[in-house]
XYZ file of N, CA and C in Angstrom:
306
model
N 0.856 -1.188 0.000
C 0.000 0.000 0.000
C 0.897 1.246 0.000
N 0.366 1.968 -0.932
C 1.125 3.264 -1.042
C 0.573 4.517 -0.238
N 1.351 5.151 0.295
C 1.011 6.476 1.358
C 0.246 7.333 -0.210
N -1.075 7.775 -0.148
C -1.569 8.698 -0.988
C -1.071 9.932 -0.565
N -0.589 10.672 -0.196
C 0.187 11.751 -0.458
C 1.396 11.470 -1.048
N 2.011 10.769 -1.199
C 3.087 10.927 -1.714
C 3.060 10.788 -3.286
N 1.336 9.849 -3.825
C 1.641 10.457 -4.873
C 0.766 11.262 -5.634
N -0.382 11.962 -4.562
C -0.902 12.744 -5.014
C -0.895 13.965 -3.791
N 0.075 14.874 -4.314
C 0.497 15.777 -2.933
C 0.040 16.801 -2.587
N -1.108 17.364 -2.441
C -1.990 18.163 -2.041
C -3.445 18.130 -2.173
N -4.189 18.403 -0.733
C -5.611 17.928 -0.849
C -6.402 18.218 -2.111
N -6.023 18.951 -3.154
C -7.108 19.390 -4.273
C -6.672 18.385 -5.110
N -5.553 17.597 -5.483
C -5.725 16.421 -6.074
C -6.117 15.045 -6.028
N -6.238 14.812 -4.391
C -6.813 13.917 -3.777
C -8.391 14.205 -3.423
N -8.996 15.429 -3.249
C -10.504 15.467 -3.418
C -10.366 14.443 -5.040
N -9.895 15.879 -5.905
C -9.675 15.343 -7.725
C -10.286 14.241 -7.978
N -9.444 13.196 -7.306
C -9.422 11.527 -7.443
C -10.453 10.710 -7.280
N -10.948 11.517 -5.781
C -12.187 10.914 -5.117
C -13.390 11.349 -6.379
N -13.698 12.469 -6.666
C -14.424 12.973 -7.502
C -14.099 12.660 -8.864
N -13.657 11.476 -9.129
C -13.135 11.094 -10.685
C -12.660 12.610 -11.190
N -12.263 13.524 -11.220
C -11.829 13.997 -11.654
C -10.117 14.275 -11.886
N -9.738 13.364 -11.195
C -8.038 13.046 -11.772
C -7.969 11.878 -11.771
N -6.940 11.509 -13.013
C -6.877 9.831 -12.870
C -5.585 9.911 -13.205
N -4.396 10.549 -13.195
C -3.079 10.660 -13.547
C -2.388 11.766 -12.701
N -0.930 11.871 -12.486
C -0.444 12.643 -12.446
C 1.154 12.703 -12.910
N 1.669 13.058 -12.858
C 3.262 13.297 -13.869
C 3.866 14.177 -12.400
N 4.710 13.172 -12.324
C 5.856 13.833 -11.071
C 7.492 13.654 -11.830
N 8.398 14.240 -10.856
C 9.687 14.594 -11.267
C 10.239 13.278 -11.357
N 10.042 11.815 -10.335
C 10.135 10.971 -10.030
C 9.539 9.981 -9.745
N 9.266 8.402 -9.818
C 8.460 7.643 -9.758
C 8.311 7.336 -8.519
N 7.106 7.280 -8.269
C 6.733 7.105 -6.290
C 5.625 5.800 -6.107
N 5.709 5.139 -7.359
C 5.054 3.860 -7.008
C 4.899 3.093 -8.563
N 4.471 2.165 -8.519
C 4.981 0.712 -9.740
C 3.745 0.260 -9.663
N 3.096 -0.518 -11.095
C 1.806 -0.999 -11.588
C 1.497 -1.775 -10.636
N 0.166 -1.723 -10.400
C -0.234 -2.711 -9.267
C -0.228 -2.431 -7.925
N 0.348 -0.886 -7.418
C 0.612 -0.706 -6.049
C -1.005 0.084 -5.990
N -1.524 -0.042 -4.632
C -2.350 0.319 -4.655
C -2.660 1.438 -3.280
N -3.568 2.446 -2.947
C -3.746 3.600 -2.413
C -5.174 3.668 -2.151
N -4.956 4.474 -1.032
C -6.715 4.489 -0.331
C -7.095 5.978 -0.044
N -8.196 6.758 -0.190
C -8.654 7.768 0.239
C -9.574 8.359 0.645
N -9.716 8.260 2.170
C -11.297 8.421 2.701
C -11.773 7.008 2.407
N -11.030 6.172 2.358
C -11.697 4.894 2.432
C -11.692 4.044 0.906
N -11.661 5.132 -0.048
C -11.835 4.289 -1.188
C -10.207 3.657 -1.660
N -10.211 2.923 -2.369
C -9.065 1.760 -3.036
C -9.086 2.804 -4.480
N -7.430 2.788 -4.871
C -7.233 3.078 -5.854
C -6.099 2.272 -6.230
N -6.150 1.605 -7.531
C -4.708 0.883 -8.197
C -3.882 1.714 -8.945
N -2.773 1.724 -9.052
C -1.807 2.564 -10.344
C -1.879 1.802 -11.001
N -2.490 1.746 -12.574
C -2.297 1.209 -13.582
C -1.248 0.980 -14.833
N -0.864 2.475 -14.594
C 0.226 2.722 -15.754
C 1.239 3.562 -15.444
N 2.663 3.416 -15.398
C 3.720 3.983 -14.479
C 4.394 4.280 -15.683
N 4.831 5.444 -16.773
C 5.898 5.717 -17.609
C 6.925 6.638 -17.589
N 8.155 6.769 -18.311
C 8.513 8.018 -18.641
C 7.680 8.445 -19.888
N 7.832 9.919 -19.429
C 8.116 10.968 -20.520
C 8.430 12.328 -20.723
N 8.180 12.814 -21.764
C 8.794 14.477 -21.926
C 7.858 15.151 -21.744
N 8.193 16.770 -20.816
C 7.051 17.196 -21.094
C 6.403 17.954 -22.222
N 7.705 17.669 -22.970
C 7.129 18.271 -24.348
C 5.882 17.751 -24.915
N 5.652 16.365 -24.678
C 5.165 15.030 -24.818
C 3.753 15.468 -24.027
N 3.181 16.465 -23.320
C 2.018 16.301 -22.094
C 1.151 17.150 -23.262
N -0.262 16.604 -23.596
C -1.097 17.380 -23.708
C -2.233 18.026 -23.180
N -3.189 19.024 -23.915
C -4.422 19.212 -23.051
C -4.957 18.344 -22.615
N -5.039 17.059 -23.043
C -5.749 15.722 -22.450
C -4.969 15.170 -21.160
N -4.018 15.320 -21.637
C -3.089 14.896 -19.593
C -3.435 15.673 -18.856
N -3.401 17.380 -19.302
C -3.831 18.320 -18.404
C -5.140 18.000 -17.803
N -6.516 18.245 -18.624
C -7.033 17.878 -18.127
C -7.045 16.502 -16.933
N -6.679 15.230 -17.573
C -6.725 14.291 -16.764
C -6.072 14.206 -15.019
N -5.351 15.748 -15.161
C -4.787 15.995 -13.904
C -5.613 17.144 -13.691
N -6.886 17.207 -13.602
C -7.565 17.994 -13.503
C -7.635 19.689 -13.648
N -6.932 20.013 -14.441
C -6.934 21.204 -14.599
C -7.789 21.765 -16.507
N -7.539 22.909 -16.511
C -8.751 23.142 -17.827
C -8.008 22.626 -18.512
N -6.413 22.897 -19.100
C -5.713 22.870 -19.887
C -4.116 22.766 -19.972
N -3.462 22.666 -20.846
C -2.176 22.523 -20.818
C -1.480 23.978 -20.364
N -2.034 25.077 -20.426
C -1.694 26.493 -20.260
C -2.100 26.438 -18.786
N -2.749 25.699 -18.003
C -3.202 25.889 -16.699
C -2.115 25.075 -15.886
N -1.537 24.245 -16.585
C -0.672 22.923 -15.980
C 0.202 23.343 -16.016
N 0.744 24.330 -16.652
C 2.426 24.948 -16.594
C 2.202 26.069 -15.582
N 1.166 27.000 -15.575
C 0.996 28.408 -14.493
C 1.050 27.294 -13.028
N 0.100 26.212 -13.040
C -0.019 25.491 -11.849
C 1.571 25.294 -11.190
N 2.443 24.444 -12.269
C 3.955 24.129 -11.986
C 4.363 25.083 -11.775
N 4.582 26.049 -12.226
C 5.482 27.117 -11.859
C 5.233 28.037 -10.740
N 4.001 27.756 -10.254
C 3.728 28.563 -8.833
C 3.988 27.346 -7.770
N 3.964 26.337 -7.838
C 4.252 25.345 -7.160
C 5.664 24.599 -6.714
N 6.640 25.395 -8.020
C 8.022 24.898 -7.719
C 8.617 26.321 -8.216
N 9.784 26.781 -6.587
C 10.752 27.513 -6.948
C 11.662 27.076 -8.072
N 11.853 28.105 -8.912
C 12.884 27.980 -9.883
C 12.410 27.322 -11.077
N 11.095 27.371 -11.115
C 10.608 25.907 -12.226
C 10.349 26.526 -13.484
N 11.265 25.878 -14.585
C 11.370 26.409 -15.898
C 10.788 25.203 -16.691
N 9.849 25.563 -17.630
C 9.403 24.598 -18.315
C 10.376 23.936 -19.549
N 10.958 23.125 -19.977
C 11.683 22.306 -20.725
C 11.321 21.252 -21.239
N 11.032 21.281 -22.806
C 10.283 20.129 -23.539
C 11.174 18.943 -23.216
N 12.402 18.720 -23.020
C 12.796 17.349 -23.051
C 13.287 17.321 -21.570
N 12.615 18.154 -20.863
C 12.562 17.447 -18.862
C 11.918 15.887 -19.003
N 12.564 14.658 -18.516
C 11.610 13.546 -18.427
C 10.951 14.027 -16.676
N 9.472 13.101 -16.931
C 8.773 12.864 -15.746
C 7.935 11.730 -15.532
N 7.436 11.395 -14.721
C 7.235 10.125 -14.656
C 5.245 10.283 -14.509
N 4.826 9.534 -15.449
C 3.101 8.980 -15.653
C 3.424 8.419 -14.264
N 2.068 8.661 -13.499
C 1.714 7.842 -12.570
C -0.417 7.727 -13.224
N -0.597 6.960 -13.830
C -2.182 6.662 -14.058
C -2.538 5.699 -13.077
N -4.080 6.237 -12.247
C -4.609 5.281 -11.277
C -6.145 5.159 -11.767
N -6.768 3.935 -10.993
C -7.912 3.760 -11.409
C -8.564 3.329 -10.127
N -10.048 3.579 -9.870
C -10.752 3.393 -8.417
C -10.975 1.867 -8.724
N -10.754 0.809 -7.640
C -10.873 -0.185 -7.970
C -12.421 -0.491 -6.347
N -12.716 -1.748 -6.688
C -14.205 -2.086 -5.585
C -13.557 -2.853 -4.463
C-alpha cells in the first residue's frame, strides 16, 4: 500500500481523485509501480500505468486528466508550485495513471 500523499500531494488532487476527476499525475520521479495500490477516505485506488516521458510530450488531455482546464493551466499550476521551475520540452517525468478499484 502506497502512502496517498506521496503520490498525489496536495488535498485538491486527492478530493480530484475521489471525484473522478483526476486519474493521472506526472511527477519529477516515480513514487510507485503498476499494481501498487492507495486508499482515500476509504476508497481503493490501483496505479495502472507507471511511464517516462517528456514534457514536451504532455497534452491538453493529460492536463485535463490531472484535472486542470488545460495545458496552459498545468504549466501556471507548476510554476507557482516549484521555486525555480522552468518549463523544458525534453525534462523527463514520470506517468503515474490510477484507477478506483471495488
Amino acid at each position: 500500500m502506497v502512502d496517498p500523499d506521496t503520490i498525489l500531494p496536495n488535498e485538491r488532487m486527492r478530493q480530484g481523485a475521489l471525484d473522478g476527476e483526476v486519474t493521472q499525475i506526472h511527477r519529477g520521479d516515480q513514487y510507485a509501480d503498476e499494481g501498487d495500490r492507495f486508499e482515500i477516505d476509504g476508497e481503493a485506488f490501483e496505479v495502472v500505468a507507471v511511464r517516462e516521458r517528456r514534457l514536451g510530450d504532455l497534452t491538453d488531455e493529460d492536463a485535463h486528466a490531472e484535472g486542470m482546464r488545460d495545458l496552459d493551466q498545468y504549466r501556471e499550476i507548476l510554476d507557482r508550485a516549484h521555486d525555480n521551475f522552468e518549463w523544458d520540452d525534453d525534462s523527463e517525468v514520470v506517468l503515474h495513471r490510477f484507477e478506483r478499484v471495488a
